């Protein structure tokens, strides 16, 4: 999907706010979606990654390294193509041929290293140590958060203050950016609901432990939320903002993807569906919020076939 309207640094786009009357009726409240699923790379990651890469490019950097076979790697490859710089993306051998093809088609140098992400990441860091390339973290860099925060600058002029903001959490980079944008736009007292799936709940684990801790393994289908441990900065925000942790099941995340397909007519990953489900199905963390803003973060690891299989499974469950 390619849409360019020259927003900000010219790489990410200004996204609309969308809502669905049937979904609002089921939710019993007004649910507004910030449609980050429409970003050129398929997710909100385009905002932070484009800010990080264009800032370094202005300082003369021409080579970038990523270790993500997911939405972060796709954003790096998109931005490299648009900025005319080189991107090397290390992926584990579990990354599908489809994704490898997408990355290569954008001009990235795709290198397969190891069979799990940590091994690919070690190879990426080794190359960085022996070159002038900049390593692009998927979630842990202030430049990413600054880029992500622009989605709230836009929302603040597109809508009135919501009663709650709902955001999915993997490593917590998106939430850091959303909070930064909220504090810059007078939304500092609007609660944030940080949503994860059971089996990828590293933020909930940090809240329970009082510090970021590793959850050891990822057992959820929402692999995009599969950071073993959240960024320190994401946890630090809990001391300065009303952040409510919520954990839903994989099945609920899938139900959220189906609701989004039916009502907003867009396919998204369970990493995004879980936030849709929380708004649609309700949750104690929302209290009596009349209007909620859901960050529809998107994700490319989804297909019509997969979504159809989920729909069939739900219909016969
Ligand atoms: C990266 C990503 C997330 C999680 O973002 P973090 O910054 O790691 O918390 C959620 N949804 C989608 C679609 C993503 O690409």
XYZ file of C-alpha atoms and ligand atoms in Angstrom:
332
model
C 0.000 0.000 0.000
C 1.556 3.325 -1.012
C -0.024 6.655 -0.097
C 2.059 9.779 0.234
C 0.641 13.108 1.288
C 3.831 14.765 2.479
C 3.061 14.848 6.220
C 5.857 15.647 8.659
C 9.055 14.230 7.223
C 7.216 13.159 4.057
C 7.630 9.443 4.782
C 4.702 8.735 7.083
C 1.185 9.962 6.337
C -1.432 11.805 8.363
C -4.004 9.114 9.173
C -7.776 9.586 9.553
C -9.900 8.908 12.624
C -12.598 6.342 11.819
C -15.586 4.956 13.689
C -18.334 2.430 13.067
C -21.904 2.859 14.238
C -22.506 -0.908 14.663
C -19.308 -1.268 16.661
C -20.217 1.730 18.842
C -23.630 0.158 19.462
C -22.085 -3.135 20.566
C -19.481 -1.363 22.703
C -22.045 0.890 24.362
C -19.656 3.824 23.980
C -18.076 5.851 21.205
C -14.945 4.119 19.867
C -12.665 6.233 17.653
C -9.839 4.576 15.748
C -6.597 6.318 14.763
C -5.994 4.471 11.497
C -2.255 3.792 11.681
C -2.961 0.615 9.719
C -2.940 2.889 6.638
C 0.711 3.926 7.012
C 2.768 3.051 3.890
C 4.567 0.163 5.640
C 1.309 -1.154 7.150
C 1.855 -0.039 10.752
C 2.500 2.975 13.013
C 6.190 1.963 13.034
C 6.585 4.137 9.938
C 6.342 7.233 12.156
C 9.144 6.474 14.581
C 11.418 4.661 12.155
C 11.149 7.444 9.569
C 11.978 10.056 12.217
C 14.951 8.048 13.461
C 16.337 7.302 10.005
C 15.826 10.779 8.532
C 17.440 12.388 11.612
C 20.530 10.187 11.235
C 20.579 10.673 7.464
C 20.755 14.456 7.963
C 23.854 13.781 10.069
C 25.414 11.866 7.156
C 24.508 8.250 7.962
C 23.887 6.110 4.858
C 23.639 2.571 6.288
C 21.039 1.135 8.632
C 20.674 -2.272 10.276
C 17.526 -3.927 11.607
C 16.913 -7.326 13.140
C 13.150 -7.480 12.640
C 11.311 -9.769 10.245
C 8.169 -7.960 11.294
C 6.655 -4.505 11.048
C 9.801 -2.711 12.260
C 11.908 -4.331 9.523
C 9.289 -3.436 6.915
C 9.312 0.188 8.089
C 13.131 0.269 7.904
C 13.052 -1.138 4.355
C 10.348 1.338 3.256
C 12.216 4.304 4.714
C 15.571 3.211 3.260
C 14.034 2.991 -0.209
C 12.487 6.445 0.116
C 15.575 8.060 1.687
C 18.022 6.464 -0.757
C 20.086 4.798 1.982
C 20.981 1.137 2.476
C 19.205 -1.224 4.878
C 20.443 -4.616 6.036
C 17.711 -6.647 7.725
C 18.736 -9.726 9.719
C 15.944 -12.264 10.171
C 15.818 -15.723 11.757
C 15.160 -18.666 9.433
C 11.606 -18.841 10.812
C 10.735 -15.630 8.937
C 8.408 -16.547 6.083
C 9.554 -16.452 2.467
C 6.691 -14.018 1.904
C 8.172 -11.481 4.351
C 11.717 -12.032 3.069
C 10.383 -11.320 -0.413
C 8.634 -8.140 0.741
C 11.835 -6.868 2.357
C 14.001 -7.765 -0.644
C 11.443 -6.246 -3.005
C 11.892 -2.924 -1.194
C 15.624 -3.176 -1.828
C 16.761 -4.330 1.616
C 19.732 -6.680 1.972
C 18.030 -9.611 3.755
C 20.351 -11.875 5.733
C 19.211 -15.018 7.511
C 20.986 -15.578 10.847
C 19.985 -18.165 13.423
C 16.619 -19.689 14.167
C 15.323 -17.265 16.806
C 15.186 -13.476 16.920
C 17.952 -13.177 19.535
C 20.407 -14.882 17.141
C 19.440 -12.595 14.252
C 19.760 -9.633 16.599
C 23.240 -10.747 17.717
C 24.325 -10.868 14.060
C 22.883 -7.391 13.503
C 24.752 -5.988 16.506
C 27.990 -7.680 15.381
C 27.730 -5.992 11.974
C 27.024 -2.651 13.620
C 30.173 -2.995 15.731
C 32.285 -3.428 12.594
C 30.687 -0.713 10.434
C 29.368 2.861 10.496
C 25.789 1.644 10.247
C 23.084 2.719 12.707
C 21.101 -0.028 14.424
C 17.354 0.624 14.398
C 15.726 -0.752 17.560
C 12.129 -1.948 17.134
C 10.961 -0.080 20.264
C 13.711 1.300 22.475
C 14.987 4.649 21.169
C 13.896 8.226 22.045
C 13.876 9.125 18.339
C 11.267 6.399 17.739
C 9.083 7.727 20.555
C 9.345 11.260 19.213
C 8.223 10.028 15.787
C 5.356 7.953 17.207
C 4.149 10.950 19.242
C 3.063 12.766 16.067
C -0.031 10.531 15.893
C -1.353 12.315 18.992
C -0.477 15.774 17.604
C -2.793 14.848 14.706
C -5.507 13.322 16.893
C -5.573 16.430 19.110
C -6.772 18.529 16.161
C -9.000 15.798 14.666
C -11.124 15.137 17.775
C -12.066 16.299 21.251
C -10.249 14.908 24.281
C -11.173 11.239 24.759
C -11.962 9.697 28.149
C -9.326 6.977 27.641
C -6.672 5.977 25.103
C -6.175 2.285 24.280
C -2.760 1.149 23.034
C -1.216 -2.299 22.454
C 2.147 -2.981 24.107
C 4.984 -5.111 22.769
C 8.266 -3.548 23.895
C 6.389 -0.378 24.821
C 7.776 2.019 22.199
C 4.367 2.911 20.797
C 3.014 3.609 24.290
C 6.022 5.855 25.096
C 5.330 7.883 21.953
C 1.585 8.081 22.611
C 2.204 9.293 26.183
C 4.737 11.872 24.998
C 2.188 13.186 22.506
C -0.588 13.190 25.113
C 1.490 15.258 27.541
C 2.386 17.737 24.788
C -1.279 18.185 23.832
C -2.995 18.670 27.172
C -4.128 15.053 27.545
C -1.878 14.349 30.558
C -4.844 13.360 32.749
C -6.487 11.006 30.208
C -5.989 7.390 31.346
C -4.126 4.977 29.073
C -5.099 1.315 28.858
C -2.020 -0.780 27.940
C -3.271 -3.969 26.279
C -1.456 -7.267 25.734
C -2.338 -10.878 25.043
C -1.885 -13.673 27.526
C 1.485 -15.216 26.636
C 3.017 -11.889 25.569
C 2.239 -9.852 28.677
C 5.629 -8.316 29.483
C 4.127 -4.978 30.585
C 1.708 -6.661 32.996
C 4.685 -8.629 34.359
C 6.641 -5.403 34.896
C 3.705 -3.805 36.714
C 3.366 -6.900 38.938
C 7.102 -7.040 39.695
C 7.595 -3.302 40.136
C 10.300 -3.261 37.437
C 10.791 -4.591 33.886
C 11.333 -8.359 33.996
C 11.690 -11.054 31.326
C 8.679 -13.311 30.836
C 10.943 -16.090 29.529
C 8.934 -17.156 26.477
C 6.252 -15.917 24.107
C 3.288 -18.276 23.797
C 0.672 -15.935 22.259
C -0.255 -15.830 18.564
C 0.351 -12.068 18.743
C 4.048 -12.458 17.896
C 4.270 -8.739 17.175
C 3.664 -8.128 20.891
C 6.317 -10.730 21.679
C 8.974 -8.681 23.412
C 10.250 -10.671 26.398
C 10.767 -7.503 28.432
C 9.457 -3.943 28.062
C 11.720 -0.930 27.659
C 12.690 0.757 30.940
C 11.153 3.996 29.647
C 7.757 2.300 29.212
C 7.749 1.172 32.812
C 8.958 4.587 34.052
C 5.802 6.166 32.587
C 3.707 4.243 35.142
C 5.097 6.619 37.790
C 3.904 9.722 35.916
C 0.626 8.680 34.276
C -2.552 6.713 35.002
C -1.719 3.581 32.971
C -3.978 0.553 33.391
C -2.609 -2.820 32.310
C -5.056 -5.231 30.651
C -4.438 -8.751 29.360
C -6.841 -10.424 26.918
C -6.829 -13.897 25.379
C -5.603 -14.787 21.888
C -9.204 -15.608 21.035
C -10.344 -12.122 22.012
C -7.534 -10.626 19.893
C -8.808 -12.628 16.926
C -12.369 -11.481 17.625
C -11.041 -7.921 17.516
C -9.451 -8.571 14.098
C -12.787 -9.919 12.837
C -14.728 -6.936 14.203
C -12.260 -4.568 12.541
C -12.574 -6.441 9.222
C -16.383 -6.429 9.380
C -16.928 -2.894 10.678
C -13.894 -0.902 9.459
C -13.158 -3.149 6.438
C -9.448 -3.388 7.166
C -7.334 -6.462 7.992
C -5.067 -6.140 11.029
C -2.854 -8.416 13.121
C -3.926 -9.771 16.522
C -1.448 -7.245 17.998
C -3.952 -4.604 16.876
C -7.097 -6.728 17.215
C -6.494 -7.036 20.952
C -6.981 -3.267 21.388
C -10.094 -3.353 19.188
C -11.470 -6.206 21.302
C -10.884 -4.354 24.557
C -12.902 -1.389 23.281
C -15.627 -3.462 21.657
C -16.090 -6.058 24.392
C -15.539 -3.677 27.304
C -13.152 -4.037 30.235
C -13.094 -2.811 33.842
C -10.029 -0.683 32.971
C -12.287 1.556 30.877
C -14.500 2.556 33.781
C -17.410 4.666 32.502
C -15.416 6.240 29.653
C -17.923 7.581 27.113
C -15.450 8.106 24.253
C -12.278 6.088 23.787
C -9.469 6.466 21.268
C -7.991 3.180 20.034
C -4.646 3.283 18.260
C -5.318 0.968 15.288
C -1.632 0.091 14.982
C -2.118 -2.226 11.968
C 0.476 -4.880 11.065
C 1.371 -6.724 7.858
C 1.495 -10.302 9.166
C -2.122 -10.975 8.194
C -3.897 -12.103 5.051
C -7.433 -12.532 3.732
C -6.978 -16.302 3.978
C -5.847 -16.148 7.614
C -8.663 -13.795 8.556
C -11.150 -16.064 6.775
C -9.874 -19.087 8.671
C -10.330 -17.217 11.952
C -13.871 -16.280 10.932
C -14.727 -19.915 10.119
C -13.279 -21.113 13.419
C -15.326 -18.514 15.333
C -18.486 -19.411 13.409
C -18.167 -23.082 14.349
C -16.907 -22.537 17.931
C 5.367 -3.005 16.906
C 3.926 -3.213 16.977
C 3.230 -3.221 18.206
C 3.921 -3.052 19.533
O 4.656 -1.856 19.608
P 5.766 -1.672 20.716
O 6.388 -0.352 20.432
O 6.756 -2.804 20.561
O 5.098 -1.730 22.037
C 1.856 -3.403 18.184
N 1.194 -3.572 17.027
C 1.815 -3.559 15.830
C 1.018 -3.768 14.607
C 3.196 -3.370 15.758
O 3.811 -3.359 14.572
